[in-house]
């Protein structure tokens, strides 16, 4: 892998999603540094998926080229990055007063608090290092030791065809004959164009699609998934980082020992993560449950509701399974939330997040 390609991957799967995700952390008023970074990474990547879905589906239908789709997607990401930068500057301008207010009144009882924090911090660091080693190991293994199966050959063929011919779903992945985008199995790929998302990165990063899928994508996608799992750990353990890192260690061990079939979550995460269905199972669906928890907090639900729409659209791009499952999850959670709060406005807002999924599903079934 060339240095240029490596820099591209780090930029597109770390820096860009984090930078875009700062828009959400500012909107959600998340200020704690580590939590802000994880939220920005996860929510920024979800935003990238949703933006790609909104670009790719109509461009495939209009028979546009991969280059044209890539150009528009790049422009949209740049607009989001500029907005994030402007908001960051605005927040930076008032940071001095905030720091001064936060520093006031912290001297009383400082000795006891420091002692307690020091004791807790030791185990937090130990568990954090162990969790980081296990997570990086899991990200390294698929990237270093390629694993491929028969199920993804069609997707790789579509990616290669898109990069070589600068088209999107116009050549049969088996015979290479010219075809329309709504023919055969490719019809469902229109509503879930994950292969074209990968093809855009391959073209932009000057990498072979197969190498990108099997060797480079897994490393970054696994890290993004674990960033989400750590956020879930924060929810489960009330923001305690020591317990969150311990949760990450246990989860890592379960994943490493979880290859009992090709359909377990461990297999999806560690062996098939370059496939859209695996990203759906390992990232998109856990993201929904995390958002559901946040929305259940009565005082903060209005700030988190827009993310359901982003997650819904982004999940559609990953897989047809994601389209169906996201719709079911939103419908069921809407009923559950209404039974708890009896708030029709909130329930309606939740259900409306399933509209994009229903539209894509309806087109596929037509």
Coordinates of C-alpha atoms in Angstrom, one line a residue, residues 8-279:
X8 CA -6.2 8.8 1.8
X9 CA -7.6 6.0 4.0
X10 CA -6.7 7.7 7.2
X11 CA -8.2 11.0 5.9
X12 CA -11.4 9.5 4.6
X13 CA -12.1 7.1 7.4
X14 CA -10.7 8.9 10.4
X15 CA -10.2 12.7 9.8
X16 CA -13.2 13.4 7.5
X17 CA -15.8 11.6 9.6
X18 CA -14.5 13.1 12.8
X19 CA -14.5 16.6 11.4
X20 CA -18.0 16.2 9.9
X21 CA -19.2 14.6 13.1
X22 CA -18.2 17.6 15.1
X23 CA -21.3 19.2 13.7
X24 CA -23.4 16.7 15.6
X25 CA -21.4 16.9 18.8
X26 CA -21.9 20.6 18.9
X27 CA -25.6 20.2 18.2
X28 CA -25.9 17.6 20.9
X29 CA -23.8 19.7 23.3
X30 CA -21.3 16.9 24.0
X31 CA -18.3 18.4 25.7
X32 CA -16.3 15.6 27.3
X33 CA -13.2 15.1 25.1
X34 CA -13.1 11.3 24.7
X35 CA -16.9 11.1 24.3
X36 CA -16.9 13.9 21.8
X37 CA -14.3 12.2 19.7
X38 CA -16.1 8.9 19.6
X39 CA -19.4 10.5 18.9
X40 CA -17.9 12.6 16.1
X41 CA -16.3 9.5 14.5
X42 CA -19.4 7.4 14.6
X43 CA -21.9 10.0 13.7
X44 CA -19.7 11.5 11.0
X45 CA -19.3 8.1 9.3
X46 CA -23.1 7.6 9.5
X47 CA -23.5 11.0 7.8
X48 CA -21.1 10.0 5.1
X49 CA -23.1 6.9 4.4
X50 CA -26.4 8.8 4.2
X51 CA -24.9 11.4 1.9
X52 CA -23.5 8.8 -0.4
X53 CA -26.9 7.1 -0.5
X54 CA -28.6 10.3 -1.5
X55 CA -26.1 10.9 -4.3
X56 CA -25.6 7.3 -5.7
X57 CA -29.2 6.2 -6.0
X58 CA -30.5 9.0 -8.3
X59 CA -27.2 9.0 -10.2
X60 CA -27.4 5.3 -10.9
X61 CA -31.0 5.8 -12.1
X62 CA -30.0 8.6 -14.4
X63 CA -27.1 6.5 -15.7
X64 CA -24.4 9.0 -14.6
X65 CA -20.8 8.0 -14.4
X66 CA -18.9 7.0 -11.2
X67 CA -16.8 10.1 -11.6
X68 CA -19.8 12.4 -11.6
X69 CA -21.2 10.8 -8.5
X70 CA -17.8 11.0 -6.8
X71 CA -17.5 14.7 -7.7
X72 CA -20.9 15.6 -6.2
X73 CA -20.3 13.5 -3.1
X74 CA -16.9 15.2 -2.6
X75 CA -18.5 18.6 -2.9
X76 CA -21.2 17.7 -0.3
X77 CA -18.5 16.5 2.1
X78 CA -16.5 19.7 1.7
X79 CA -19.6 21.8 2.4
X80 CA -20.2 19.8 5.6
X81 CA -16.6 20.2 6.6
X82 CA -16.7 23.9 6.0
X83 CA -19.8 24.2 8.2
X84 CA -18.1 22.2 10.9
X85 CA -15.1 24.5 10.7
X86 CA -17.2 27.6 11.0
X87 CA -19.1 26.2 14.0
X88 CA -15.8 25.2 15.6
X89 CA -14.5 28.7 15.2
X90 CA -17.6 30.1 16.8
X91 CA -17.3 27.8 19.7
X92 CA -13.6 28.5 20.1
X93 CA -14.4 32.3 20.4
X94 CA -16.3 31.7 23.6
X95 CA -14.1 29.0 25.0
X96 CA -12.1 31.3 27.3
X97 CA -15.1 32.3 29.3
X98 CA -16.4 28.7 29.6
X99 CA -13.0 27.6 30.9
X100 CA -12.9 30.4 33.4
X101 CA -16.3 29.5 34.8
X102 CA -15.5 25.8 34.9
X103 CA -12.3 26.4 36.9
X104 CA -14.1 28.4 39.6
X105 CA -14.8 26.7 42.9
X106 CA -12.7 23.6 42.3
X107 CA -10.2 24.0 45.1
X108 CA -12.3 22.6 48.0
X109 CA -11.7 19.0 48.6
X110 CA -9.2 18.8 45.8
X111 CA -6.8 16.5 47.7
X112 CA -9.4 13.8 48.3
X113 CA -10.7 14.0 44.8
X114 CA -7.3 13.7 43.3
X115 CA -6.5 10.6 45.4
X116 CA -9.8 9.0 44.3
X117 CA -9.2 9.9 40.7
X118 CA -5.7 8.6 40.8
X119 CA -6.8 5.2 42.1
X120 CA -9.5 4.9 39.5
X121 CA -7.3 6.3 36.8
X122 CA -4.7 3.5 37.2
X123 CA -7.2 0.8 36.4
X124 CA -8.8 2.9 33.7
X125 CA -5.4 3.2 32.0
X126 CA -4.7 -0.6 32.4
X127 CA -8.1 -1.6 31.0
X128 CA -7.8 1.0 28.3
X129 CA -4.5 -0.3 27.1
X130 CA -5.7 -3.9 27.1
X131 CA -8.9 -2.9 25.2
X132 CA -6.8 -1.0 22.7
X133 CA -4.4 -3.9 22.1
X134 CA -7.3 -6.4 21.6
X135 CA -9.2 -4.0 19.3
X136 CA -6.1 -3.2 17.2
X137 CA -5.3 -6.9 17.0
X138 CA -8.8 -7.6 15.6
X139 CA -8.4 -4.7 13.1
X140 CA -5.0 -5.9 12.0
X141 CA -5.8 -9.6 11.5
X142 CA -8.3 -9.2 8.6
X143 CA -6.2 -6.4 7.1
X144 CA -3.0 -8.5 7.2
X145 CA -4.4 -12.0 6.5
X146 CA -7.0 -11.7 3.7
X147 CA -10.1 -13.7 4.0
X148 CA -12.6 -14.0 1.1
X149 CA -15.6 -16.0 0.4
X150 CA -17.9 -16.8 -2.6
X151 CA -20.6 -14.4 -1.5
X152 CA -18.6 -11.2 -2.3
X153 CA -17.4 -12.0 -5.8
X154 CA -20.3 -10.2 -7.4
X155 CA -19.7 -7.1 -5.4
X156 CA -16.0 -7.0 -6.2
X157 CA -16.8 -7.5 -9.9
X158 CA -19.2 -4.5 -9.7
X159 CA -16.6 -2.4 -8.1
X160 CA -13.9 -3.3 -10.6
X161 CA -16.3 -2.7 -13.5
X162 CA -17.3 0.7 -12.1
X163 CA -13.7 1.8 -11.7
X164 CA -12.4 0.5 -15.0
X165 CA -15.4 1.6 -17.2
X166 CA -16.5 4.6 -15.1
X167 CA -20.1 3.4 -15.0
X168 CA -22.4 2.2 -12.2
X169 CA -24.3 -1.1 -12.6
X170 CA -24.2 -1.1 -16.4
X171 CA -22.2 -4.3 -17.0
X172 CA -23.3 -7.8 -15.9
X173 CA -21.0 -8.8 -13.1
X174 CA -20.9 -12.4 -14.5
X175 CA -20.8 -12.1 -18.3
X176 CA -19.7 -8.4 -18.6
X177 CA -22.6 -7.8 -21.0
X178 CA -24.2 -4.4 -21.1
X179 CA -27.4 -4.3 -19.0
X180 CA -29.7 -1.8 -17.3
X181 CA -29.4 -1.1 -13.6
X182 CA -32.8 -2.7 -12.8
X183 CA -31.9 -6.1 -14.2
X184 CA -31.7 -9.2 -12.0
X185 CA -29.8 -9.0 -8.7
X186 CA -28.5 -5.6 -9.6
X187 CA -32.0 -4.2 -9.1
X188 CA -31.5 -4.5 -5.3
X189 CA -28.0 -3.0 -5.6
X190 CA -29.6 0.2 -6.9
X191 CA -31.3 0.8 -3.5
X192 CA -28.2 -0.4 -1.6
X193 CA -25.2 0.7 -3.7
X194 CA -22.5 -0.2 -1.2
X195 CA -20.3 -1.5 -4.0
X196 CA -20.4 1.9 -5.6
X197 CA -19.4 3.5 -2.3
X198 CA -16.4 1.3 -2.2
X199 CA -15.7 1.9 -5.9
X200 CA -15.6 5.7 -5.3
X201 CA -13.0 5.2 -2.6
X202 CA -11.0 2.9 -4.8
X203 CA -11.0 5.4 -7.7
X204 CA -10.3 8.4 -5.5
X205 CA -7.5 6.6 -3.5
X206 CA -6.0 5.0 -6.6
X207 CA -6.4 1.5 -5.2
X208 CA -7.6 -1.8 -6.6
X209 CA -11.2 -2.4 -5.4
X210 CA -10.4 -6.0 -4.3
X211 CA -7.4 -4.9 -2.3
X212 CA -9.3 -2.1 -0.8
X213 CA -12.2 -4.3 0.2
X214 CA -10.2 -7.3 1.6
X215 CA -7.1 -5.6 3.0
X216 CA -7.6 -1.9 3.8
X217 CA -11.3 -1.3 4.6
X218 CA -11.5 -4.0 7.4
X219 CA -9.0 -2.2 9.5
X220 CA -10.8 1.1 9.6
X221 CA -14.3 -0.3 9.6
X222 CA -13.6 -2.5 12.7
X223 CA -12.2 0.5 14.5
X224 CA -15.3 2.5 13.8
X225 CA -17.5 -0.3 15.0
X226 CA -15.6 -0.5 18.2
X227 CA -15.9 3.2 18.7
X228 CA -19.6 2.7 18.6
X229 CA -19.4 -0.2 21.0
X230 CA -17.5 1.9 23.5
X231 CA -20.2 4.5 23.3
X232 CA -22.7 1.8 24.1
X233 CA -20.5 0.8 27.0
X234 CA -20.6 4.4 28.3
X235 CA -24.4 4.1 28.3
X236 CA -24.5 0.8 30.0
X237 CA -22.1 1.9 32.8
X238 CA -23.1 5.5 33.3
X239 CA -20.1 7.1 31.7
X240 CA -17.5 5.1 33.8
X241 CA -14.5 4.7 31.5
X242 CA -13.0 1.9 33.6
X243 CA -16.0 -0.3 33.2
X244 CA -16.4 0.8 29.6
X245 CA -12.9 -0.4 28.7
X246 CA -13.5 -3.6 30.6
X247 CA -16.7 -4.0 28.5
X248 CA -14.5 -3.5 25.4
X249 CA -12.1 -6.3 26.6
X250 CA -15.0 -8.8 27.2
X251 CA -16.6 -7.9 23.9
X252 CA -13.2 -8.4 22.1
X253 CA -12.7 -11.8 23.6
X254 CA -16.2 -12.8 22.6
X255 CA -15.6 -11.7 19.1
X256 CA -12.3 -13.5 18.8
X257 CA -13.9 -16.7 20.0
X258 CA -17.1 -16.2 18.2
X259 CA -16.5 -17.9 14.8
X260 CA -19.0 -20.7 15.2
X261 CA -20.6 -20.0 11.7
X262 CA -20.4 -17.5 8.9
X263 CA -23.5 -15.8 10.2
X264 CA -22.5 -14.8 13.8
X265 CA -21.8 -11.2 14.6
X266 CA -18.2 -12.1 15.3
X267 CA -17.9 -13.5 11.7
X268 CA -19.6 -10.4 10.2
X269 CA -17.3 -8.1 12.1
X270 CA -13.9 -9.8 11.7
X271 CA -14.3 -11.9 8.5
X272 CA -16.8 -10.1 6.3
X273 CA -16.8 -6.5 7.4
X274 CA -16.1 -5.2 3.8
X275 CA -19.6 -6.4 2.8
X276 CA -22.5 -4.0 3.2
X277 CA -24.6 -6.6 5.1
X278 CA -21.7 -7.0 7.6
X279 CA -21.4 -3.2 8.1

